[in-house]
Tab-separated table of C-alpha atoms in Angstrom:
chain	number	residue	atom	x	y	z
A	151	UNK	CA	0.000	0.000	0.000
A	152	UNK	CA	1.590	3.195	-1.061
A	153	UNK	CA	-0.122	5.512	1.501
A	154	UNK	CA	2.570	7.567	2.801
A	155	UNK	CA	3.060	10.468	5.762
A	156	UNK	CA	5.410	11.284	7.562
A	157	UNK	CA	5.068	12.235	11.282
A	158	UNK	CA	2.705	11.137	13.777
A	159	UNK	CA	-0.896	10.147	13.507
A	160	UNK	CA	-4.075	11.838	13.878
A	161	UNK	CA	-4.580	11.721	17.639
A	162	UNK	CA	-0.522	12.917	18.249
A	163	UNK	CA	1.718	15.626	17.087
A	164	UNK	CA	2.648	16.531	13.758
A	165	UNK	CA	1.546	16.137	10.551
A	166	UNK	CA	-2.249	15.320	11.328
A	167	UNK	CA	-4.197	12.063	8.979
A	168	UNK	CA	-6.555	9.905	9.542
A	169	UNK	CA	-7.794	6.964	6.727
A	170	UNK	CA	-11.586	6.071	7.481
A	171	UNK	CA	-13.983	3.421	5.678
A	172	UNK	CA	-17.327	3.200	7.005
A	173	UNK	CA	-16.453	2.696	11.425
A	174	UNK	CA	-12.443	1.368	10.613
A	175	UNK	CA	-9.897	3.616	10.993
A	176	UNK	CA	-6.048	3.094	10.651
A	177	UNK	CA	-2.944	5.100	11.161
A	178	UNK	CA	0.425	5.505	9.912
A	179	UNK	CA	1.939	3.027	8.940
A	180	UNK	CA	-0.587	0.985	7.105
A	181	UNK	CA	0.206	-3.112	6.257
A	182	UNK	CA	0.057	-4.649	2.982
A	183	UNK	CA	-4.093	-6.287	3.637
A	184	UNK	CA	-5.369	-3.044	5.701
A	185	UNK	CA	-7.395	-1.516	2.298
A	186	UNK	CA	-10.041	-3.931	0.294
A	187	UNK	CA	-10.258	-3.499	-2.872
A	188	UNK	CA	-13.322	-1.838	-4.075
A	189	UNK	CA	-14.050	0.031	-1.136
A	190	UNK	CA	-13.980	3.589	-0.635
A	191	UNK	CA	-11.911	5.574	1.495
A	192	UNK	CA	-11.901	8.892	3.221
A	193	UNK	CA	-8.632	10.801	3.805
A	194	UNK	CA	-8.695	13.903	6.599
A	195	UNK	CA	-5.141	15.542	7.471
A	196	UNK	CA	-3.971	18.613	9.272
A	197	UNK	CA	-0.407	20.571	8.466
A	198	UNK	CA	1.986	21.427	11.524
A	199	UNK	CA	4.810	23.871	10.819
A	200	UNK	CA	7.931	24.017	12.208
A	201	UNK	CA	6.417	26.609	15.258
A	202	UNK	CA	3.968	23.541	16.125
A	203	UNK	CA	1.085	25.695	14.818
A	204	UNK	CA	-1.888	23.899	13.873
A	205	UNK	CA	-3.733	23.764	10.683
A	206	UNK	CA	-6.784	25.166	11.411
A	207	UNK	CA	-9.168	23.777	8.456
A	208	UNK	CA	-9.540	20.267	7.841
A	209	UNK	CA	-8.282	18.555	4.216
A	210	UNK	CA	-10.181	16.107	2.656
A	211	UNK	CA	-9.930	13.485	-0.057
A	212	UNK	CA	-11.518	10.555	-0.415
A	213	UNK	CA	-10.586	7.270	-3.199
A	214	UNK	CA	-11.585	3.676	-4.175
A	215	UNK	CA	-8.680	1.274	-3.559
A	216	UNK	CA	-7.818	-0.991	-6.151
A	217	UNK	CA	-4.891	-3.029	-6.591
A	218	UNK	CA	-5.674	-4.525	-9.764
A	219	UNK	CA	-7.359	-3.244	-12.727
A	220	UNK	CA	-10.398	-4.483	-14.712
A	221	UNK	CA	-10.674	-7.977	-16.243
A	222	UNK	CA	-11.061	-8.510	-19.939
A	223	UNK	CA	-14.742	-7.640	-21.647
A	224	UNK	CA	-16.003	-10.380	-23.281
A	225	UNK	CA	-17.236	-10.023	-26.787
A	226	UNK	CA	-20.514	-11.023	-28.777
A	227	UNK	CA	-21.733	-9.847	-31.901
A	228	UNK	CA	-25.169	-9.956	-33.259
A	229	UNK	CA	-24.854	-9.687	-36.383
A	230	UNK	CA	-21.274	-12.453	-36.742
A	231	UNK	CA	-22.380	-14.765	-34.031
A	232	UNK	CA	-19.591	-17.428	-34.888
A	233	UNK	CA	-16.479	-16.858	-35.125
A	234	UNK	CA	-16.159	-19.590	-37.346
A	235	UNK	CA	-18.606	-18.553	-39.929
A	236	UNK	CA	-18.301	-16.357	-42.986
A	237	UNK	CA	-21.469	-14.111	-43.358
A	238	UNK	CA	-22.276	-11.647	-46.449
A	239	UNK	CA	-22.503	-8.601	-43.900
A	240	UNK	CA	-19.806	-6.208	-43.576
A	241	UNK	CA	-21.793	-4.007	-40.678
A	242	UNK	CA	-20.071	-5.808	-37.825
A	243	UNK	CA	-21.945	-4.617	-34.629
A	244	UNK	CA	-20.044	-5.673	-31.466
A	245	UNK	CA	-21.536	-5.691	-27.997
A	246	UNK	CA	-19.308	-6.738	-24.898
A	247	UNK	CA	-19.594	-7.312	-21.107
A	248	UNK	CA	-18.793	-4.847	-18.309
A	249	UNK	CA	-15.682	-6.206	-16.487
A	250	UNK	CA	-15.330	-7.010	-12.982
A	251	UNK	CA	-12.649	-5.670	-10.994
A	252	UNK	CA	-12.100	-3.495	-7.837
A	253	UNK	CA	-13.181	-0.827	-9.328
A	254	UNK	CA	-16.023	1.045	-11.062
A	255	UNK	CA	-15.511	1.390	-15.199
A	256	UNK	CA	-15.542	4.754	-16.467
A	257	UNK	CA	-14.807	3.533	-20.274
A	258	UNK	CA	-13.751	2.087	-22.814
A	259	UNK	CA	-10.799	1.811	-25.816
A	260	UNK	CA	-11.606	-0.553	-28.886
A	261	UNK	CA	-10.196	-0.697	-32.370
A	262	UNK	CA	-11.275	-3.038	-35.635
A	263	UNK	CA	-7.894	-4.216	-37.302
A	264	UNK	CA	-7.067	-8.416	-39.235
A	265	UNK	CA	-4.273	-8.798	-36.080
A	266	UNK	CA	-5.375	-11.291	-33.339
A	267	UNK	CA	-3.484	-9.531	-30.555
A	268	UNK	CA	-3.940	-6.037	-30.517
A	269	UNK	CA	-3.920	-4.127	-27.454
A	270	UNK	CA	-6.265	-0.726	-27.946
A	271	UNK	CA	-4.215	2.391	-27.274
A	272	UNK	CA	-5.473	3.775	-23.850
A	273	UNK	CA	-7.403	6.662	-25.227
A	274	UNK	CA	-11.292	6.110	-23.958
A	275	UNK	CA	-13.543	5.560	-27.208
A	276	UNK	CA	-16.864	5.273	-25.761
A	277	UNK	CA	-18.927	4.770	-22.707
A	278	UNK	CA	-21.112	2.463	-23.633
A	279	UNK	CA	-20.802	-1.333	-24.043
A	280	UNK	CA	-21.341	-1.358	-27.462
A	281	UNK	CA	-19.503	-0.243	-31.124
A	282	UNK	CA	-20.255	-0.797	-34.823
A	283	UNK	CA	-18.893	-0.160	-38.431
A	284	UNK	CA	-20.224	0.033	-41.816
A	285	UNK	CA	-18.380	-0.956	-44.948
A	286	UNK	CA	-15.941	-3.342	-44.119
A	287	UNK	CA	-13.830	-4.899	-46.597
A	288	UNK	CA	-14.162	-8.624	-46.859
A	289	UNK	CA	-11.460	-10.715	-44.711
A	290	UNK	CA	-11.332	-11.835	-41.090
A	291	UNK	CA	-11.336	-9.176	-39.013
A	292	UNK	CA	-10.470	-9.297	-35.151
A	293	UNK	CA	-12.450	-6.620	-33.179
A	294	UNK	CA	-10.481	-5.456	-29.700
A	295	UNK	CA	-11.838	-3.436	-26.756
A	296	UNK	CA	-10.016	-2.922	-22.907
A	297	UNK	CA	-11.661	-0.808	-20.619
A	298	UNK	CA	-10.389	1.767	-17.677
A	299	UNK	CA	-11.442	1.758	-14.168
A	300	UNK	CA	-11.918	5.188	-12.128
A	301	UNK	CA	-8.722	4.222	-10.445
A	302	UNK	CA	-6.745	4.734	-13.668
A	303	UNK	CA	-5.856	1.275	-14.188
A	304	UNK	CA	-6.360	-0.011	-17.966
A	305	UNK	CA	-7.207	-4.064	-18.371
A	306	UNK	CA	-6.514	-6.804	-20.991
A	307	UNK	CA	-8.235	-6.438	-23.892
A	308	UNK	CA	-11.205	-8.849	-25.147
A	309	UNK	CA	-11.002	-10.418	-28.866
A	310	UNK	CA	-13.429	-11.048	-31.167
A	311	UNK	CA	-13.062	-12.540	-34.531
A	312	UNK	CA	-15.524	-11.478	-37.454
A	313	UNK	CA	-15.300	-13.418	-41.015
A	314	UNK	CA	-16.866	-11.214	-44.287
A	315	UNK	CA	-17.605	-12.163	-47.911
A	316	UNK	CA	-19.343	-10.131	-49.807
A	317	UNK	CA	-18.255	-11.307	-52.888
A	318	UNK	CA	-20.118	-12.878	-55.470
A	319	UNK	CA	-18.640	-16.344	-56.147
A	320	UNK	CA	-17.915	-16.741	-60.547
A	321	UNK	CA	-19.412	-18.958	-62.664
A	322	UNK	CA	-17.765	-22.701	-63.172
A	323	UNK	CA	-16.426	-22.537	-66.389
């Protein structure tokens, strides 16, 4: 846990903090297994200067712990069902799960590319649990999507394979 002050704790001299969560309470130093993840915390702390004067308002902050990031979505489409199958429809529409993890999601990144393991760059794309395109060229297609938790951690991205043919098959000669 990287929760760091220096000095003394909330009911001694110094550098004033106490970390709340509902009725716990813990001082300086905390242990690796004090914070859960998921839960939210509230941070109060006072300043002392060097004359021992007291901070007379009160700071606050508060955060959700987390000390891993999301799991993968998992992907579904609706209109390429099986990955196995070719289908004459190049609007892929992709739908995926929301994630569990510690944390709540605030978004997601996604990108439609013909590479299996893509990693979406971390720029948020959408907020919703859904994405489409029109036009597509014919070829398998892999359709990738990670998504960011309001601690700031990214997760693994989900894969989805999409086969198109549009193409009219010629004549046997």
């Amino acid at each position: 846990v990287n929760l760091w002050w220096d000095g003394n704790s909330w009911e001694s001299g110094g550098p004033y903090w106490l970390l709340t969560s509902g009725t716990a309470n813990w001082t300086y130093p905390l242990a690796d297994g004090d914070l859960t993840d998921g839960h939210n915390y509230d941070l109060q702390s006072r300043a002392t200067d060097n004359a021992g004067n007291v901070e007379t308002s009160l700071g606050t902050s508060s955060f959700i712990f987390a000390s891993s990031g999301p799991e993968a979505p998992v992907v579904s489409s609706s209109t390429h069902p099986d990955e196995d199958t070719w289908y004459n429809d190049n609007n892929p529409q992709f739908t995926w799960t929301t994630p569990g993890g510690p944390a709540p999601i605030v978004g997601y990144s996604y990108v439609l590319d013909q590479n299996s393991g893509t990693t979406p760059d971390a720029v948020v794309d959408t907020t919703s649990n859904s994405a489409g395109y029109t036009g597509v060229a014919d070829g398998t297609w892999w359709f990738h999507v990670r998504a960011l938790d309001n601690a700031g951690t990214w997760g693994p991205a989900g894969h989805y394979r999409g086969n198109i043919d549009t193409a009219t098959p010629n004549a046997p000669a």
